[in-house]
Short mmCIF file of N, CA, C and O in Angstrom, two decimals:
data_model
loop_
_atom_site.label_atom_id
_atom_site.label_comp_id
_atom_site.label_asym_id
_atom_site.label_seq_id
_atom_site.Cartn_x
_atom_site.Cartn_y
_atom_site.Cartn_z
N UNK A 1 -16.42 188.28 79.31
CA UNK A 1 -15.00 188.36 79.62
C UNK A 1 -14.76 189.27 80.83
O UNK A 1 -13.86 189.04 81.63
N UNK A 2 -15.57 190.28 80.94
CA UNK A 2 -15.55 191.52 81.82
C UNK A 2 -15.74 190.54 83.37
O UNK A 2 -14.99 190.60 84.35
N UNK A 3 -16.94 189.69 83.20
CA UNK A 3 -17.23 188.99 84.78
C UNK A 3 -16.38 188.43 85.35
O UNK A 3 -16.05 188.57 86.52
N UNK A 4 -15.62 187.22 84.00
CA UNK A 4 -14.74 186.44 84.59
C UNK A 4 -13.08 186.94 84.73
O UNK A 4 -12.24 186.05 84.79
N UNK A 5 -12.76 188.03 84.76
CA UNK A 5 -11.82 189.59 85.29
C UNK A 5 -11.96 189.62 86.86
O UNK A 5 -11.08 189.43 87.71
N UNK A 6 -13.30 189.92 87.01
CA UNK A 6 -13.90 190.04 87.72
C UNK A 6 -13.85 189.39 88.88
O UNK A 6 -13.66 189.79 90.03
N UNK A 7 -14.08 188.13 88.35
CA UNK A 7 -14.26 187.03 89.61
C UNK A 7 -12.51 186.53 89.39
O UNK A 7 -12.06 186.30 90.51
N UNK A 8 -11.92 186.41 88.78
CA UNK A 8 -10.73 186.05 89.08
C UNK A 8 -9.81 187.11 90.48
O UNK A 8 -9.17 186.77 91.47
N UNK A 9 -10.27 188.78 89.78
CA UNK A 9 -9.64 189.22 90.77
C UNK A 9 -10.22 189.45 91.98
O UNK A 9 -9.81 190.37 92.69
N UNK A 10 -11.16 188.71 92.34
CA UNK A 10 -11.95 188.80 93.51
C UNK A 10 -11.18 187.73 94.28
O UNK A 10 -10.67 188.10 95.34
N UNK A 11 -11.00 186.29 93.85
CA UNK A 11 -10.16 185.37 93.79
C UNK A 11 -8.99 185.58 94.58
O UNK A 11 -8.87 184.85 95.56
N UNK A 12 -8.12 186.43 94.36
CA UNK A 12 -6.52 187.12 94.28
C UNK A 12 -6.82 187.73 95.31
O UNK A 12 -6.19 187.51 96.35
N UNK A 13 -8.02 188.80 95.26
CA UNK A 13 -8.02 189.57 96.55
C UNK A 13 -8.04 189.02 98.15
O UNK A 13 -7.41 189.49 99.09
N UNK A 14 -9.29 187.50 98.15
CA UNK A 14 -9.40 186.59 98.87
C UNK A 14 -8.54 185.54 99.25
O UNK A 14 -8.84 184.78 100.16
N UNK A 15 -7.21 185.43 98.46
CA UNK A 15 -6.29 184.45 99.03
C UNK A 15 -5.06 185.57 99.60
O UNK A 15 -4.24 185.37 100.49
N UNK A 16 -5.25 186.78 98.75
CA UNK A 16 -4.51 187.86 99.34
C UNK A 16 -4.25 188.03 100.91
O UNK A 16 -3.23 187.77 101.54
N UNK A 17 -5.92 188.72 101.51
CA UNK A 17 -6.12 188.40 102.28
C UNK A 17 -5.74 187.20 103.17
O UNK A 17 -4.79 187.34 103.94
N UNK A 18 -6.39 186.05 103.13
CA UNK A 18 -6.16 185.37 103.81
C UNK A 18 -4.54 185.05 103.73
O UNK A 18 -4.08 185.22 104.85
N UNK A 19 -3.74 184.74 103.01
CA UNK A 19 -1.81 184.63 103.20
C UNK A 19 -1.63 185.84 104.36
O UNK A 19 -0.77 185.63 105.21
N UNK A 20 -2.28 186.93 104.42
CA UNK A 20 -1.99 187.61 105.16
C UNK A 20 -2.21 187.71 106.76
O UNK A 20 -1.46 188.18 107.61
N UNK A 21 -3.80 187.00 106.90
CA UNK A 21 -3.41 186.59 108.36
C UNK A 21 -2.90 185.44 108.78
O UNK A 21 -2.84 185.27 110.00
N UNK A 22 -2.52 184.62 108.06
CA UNK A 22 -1.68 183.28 108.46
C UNK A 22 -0.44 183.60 108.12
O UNK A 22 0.38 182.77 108.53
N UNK A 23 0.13 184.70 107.39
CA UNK A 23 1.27 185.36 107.86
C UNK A 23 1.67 186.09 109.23
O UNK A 23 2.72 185.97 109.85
N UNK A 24 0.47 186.94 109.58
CA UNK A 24 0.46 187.63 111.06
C UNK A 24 0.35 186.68 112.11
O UNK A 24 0.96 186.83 113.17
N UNK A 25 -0.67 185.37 111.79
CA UNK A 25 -0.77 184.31 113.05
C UNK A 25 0.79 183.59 113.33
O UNK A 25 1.32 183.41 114.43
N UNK A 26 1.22 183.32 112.24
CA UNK A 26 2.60 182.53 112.18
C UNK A 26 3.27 183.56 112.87
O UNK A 26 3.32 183.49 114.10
N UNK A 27 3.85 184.58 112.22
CA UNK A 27 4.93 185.91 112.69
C UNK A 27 4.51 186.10 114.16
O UNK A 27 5.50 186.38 114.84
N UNK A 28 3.40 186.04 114.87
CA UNK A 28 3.47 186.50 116.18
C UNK A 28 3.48 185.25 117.11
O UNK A 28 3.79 185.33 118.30
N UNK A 29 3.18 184.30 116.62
CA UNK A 29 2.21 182.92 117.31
C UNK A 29 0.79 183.21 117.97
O UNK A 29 0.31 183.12 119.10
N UNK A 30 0.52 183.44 117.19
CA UNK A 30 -1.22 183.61 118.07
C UNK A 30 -1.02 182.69 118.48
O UNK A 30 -0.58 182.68 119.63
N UNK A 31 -1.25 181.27 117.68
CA UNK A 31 -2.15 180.47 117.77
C UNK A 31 -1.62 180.05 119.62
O UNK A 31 -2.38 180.28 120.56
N UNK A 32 -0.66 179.63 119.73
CA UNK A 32 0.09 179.33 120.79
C UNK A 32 -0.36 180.19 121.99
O UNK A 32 -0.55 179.77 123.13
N UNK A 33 -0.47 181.25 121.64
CA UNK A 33 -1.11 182.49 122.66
C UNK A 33 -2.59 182.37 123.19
O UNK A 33 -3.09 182.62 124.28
N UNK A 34 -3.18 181.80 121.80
CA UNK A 34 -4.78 181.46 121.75
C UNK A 34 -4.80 180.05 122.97
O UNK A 34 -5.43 180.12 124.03
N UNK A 35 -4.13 179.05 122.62
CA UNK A 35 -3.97 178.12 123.21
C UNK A 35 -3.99 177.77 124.51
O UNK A 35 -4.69 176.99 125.14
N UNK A 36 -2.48 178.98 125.02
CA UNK A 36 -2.40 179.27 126.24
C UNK A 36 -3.47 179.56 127.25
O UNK A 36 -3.72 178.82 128.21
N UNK A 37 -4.13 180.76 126.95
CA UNK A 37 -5.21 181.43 127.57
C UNK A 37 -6.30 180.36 127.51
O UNK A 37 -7.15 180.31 128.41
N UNK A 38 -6.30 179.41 126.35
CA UNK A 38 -7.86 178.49 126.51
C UNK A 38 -7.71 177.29 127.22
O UNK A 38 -8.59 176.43 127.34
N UNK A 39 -5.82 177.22 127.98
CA UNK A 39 -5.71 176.12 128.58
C UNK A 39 -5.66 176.83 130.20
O UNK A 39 -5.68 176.21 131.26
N UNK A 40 -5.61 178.11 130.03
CA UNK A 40 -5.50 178.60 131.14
C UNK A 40 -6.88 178.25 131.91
O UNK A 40 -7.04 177.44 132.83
N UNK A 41 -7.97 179.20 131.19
CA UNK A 41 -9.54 179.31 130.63
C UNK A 41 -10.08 178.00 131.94
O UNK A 41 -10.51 177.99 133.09
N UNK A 42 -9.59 176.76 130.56
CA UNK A 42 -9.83 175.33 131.58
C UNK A 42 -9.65 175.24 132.58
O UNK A 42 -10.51 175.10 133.45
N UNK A 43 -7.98 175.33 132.78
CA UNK A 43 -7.61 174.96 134.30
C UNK A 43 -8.84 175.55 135.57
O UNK A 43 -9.36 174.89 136.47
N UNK A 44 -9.02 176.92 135.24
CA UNK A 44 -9.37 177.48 135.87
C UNK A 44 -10.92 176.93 136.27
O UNK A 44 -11.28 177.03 137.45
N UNK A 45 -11.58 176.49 135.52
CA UNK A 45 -12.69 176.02 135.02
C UNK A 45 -12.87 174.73 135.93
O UNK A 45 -14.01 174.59 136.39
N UNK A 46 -11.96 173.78 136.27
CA UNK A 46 -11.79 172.11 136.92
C UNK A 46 -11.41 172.78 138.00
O UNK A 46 -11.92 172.46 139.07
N UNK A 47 -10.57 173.73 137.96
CA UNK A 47 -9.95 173.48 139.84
C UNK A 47 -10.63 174.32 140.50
O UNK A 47 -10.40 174.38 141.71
N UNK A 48 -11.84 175.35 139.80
CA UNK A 48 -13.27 175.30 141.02
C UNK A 48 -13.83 174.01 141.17
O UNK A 48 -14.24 173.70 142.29
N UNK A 49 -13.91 173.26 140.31
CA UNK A 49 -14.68 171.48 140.65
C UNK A 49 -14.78 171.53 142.29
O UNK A 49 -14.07 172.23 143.00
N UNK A 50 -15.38 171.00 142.54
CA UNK A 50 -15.44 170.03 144.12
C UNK A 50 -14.81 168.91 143.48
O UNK A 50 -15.19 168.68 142.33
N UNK A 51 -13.73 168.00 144.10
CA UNK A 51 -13.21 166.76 144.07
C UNK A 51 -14.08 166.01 144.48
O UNK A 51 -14.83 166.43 145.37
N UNK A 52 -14.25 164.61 143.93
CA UNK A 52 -14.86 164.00 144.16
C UNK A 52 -13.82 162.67 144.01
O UNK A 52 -13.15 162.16 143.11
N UNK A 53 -14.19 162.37 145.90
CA UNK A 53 -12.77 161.43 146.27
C UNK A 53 -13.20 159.74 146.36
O UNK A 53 -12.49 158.80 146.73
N UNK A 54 -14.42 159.73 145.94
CA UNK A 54 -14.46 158.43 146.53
C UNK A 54 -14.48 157.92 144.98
O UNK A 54 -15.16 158.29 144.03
N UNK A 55 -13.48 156.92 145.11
CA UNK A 55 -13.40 156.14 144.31
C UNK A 55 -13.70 154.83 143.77
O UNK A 55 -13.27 154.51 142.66
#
């Protein structure tokens, strides 16, 4: 009985946790922020490319 206490509140602690950073990601917008910078990231990434014009 003692283990399964145990592992339940291990359980609780782990969804605890996690509600909590998908509370902080939501409340600030990471994700959108994350996004930004990895579309920035790209751009930056192609428009050193050499063009290549012949088509």
């Amino acid at each position: 009985m003692k283990t399964l206490f145990k592992l339940i509140l291990t359980i609780i602690k782990i969804l605890t946790v996690v509600l909590g950073v998908l509370f902080a990601v939501y409340f600030w917008n990471l994700d959108q922020k994350l996004m930004a910078w990895a579309y920035t990231q790209v751009n930056n990434i192609f428009d050193r490319k050499k063009q290549d014009l012949n088509f």
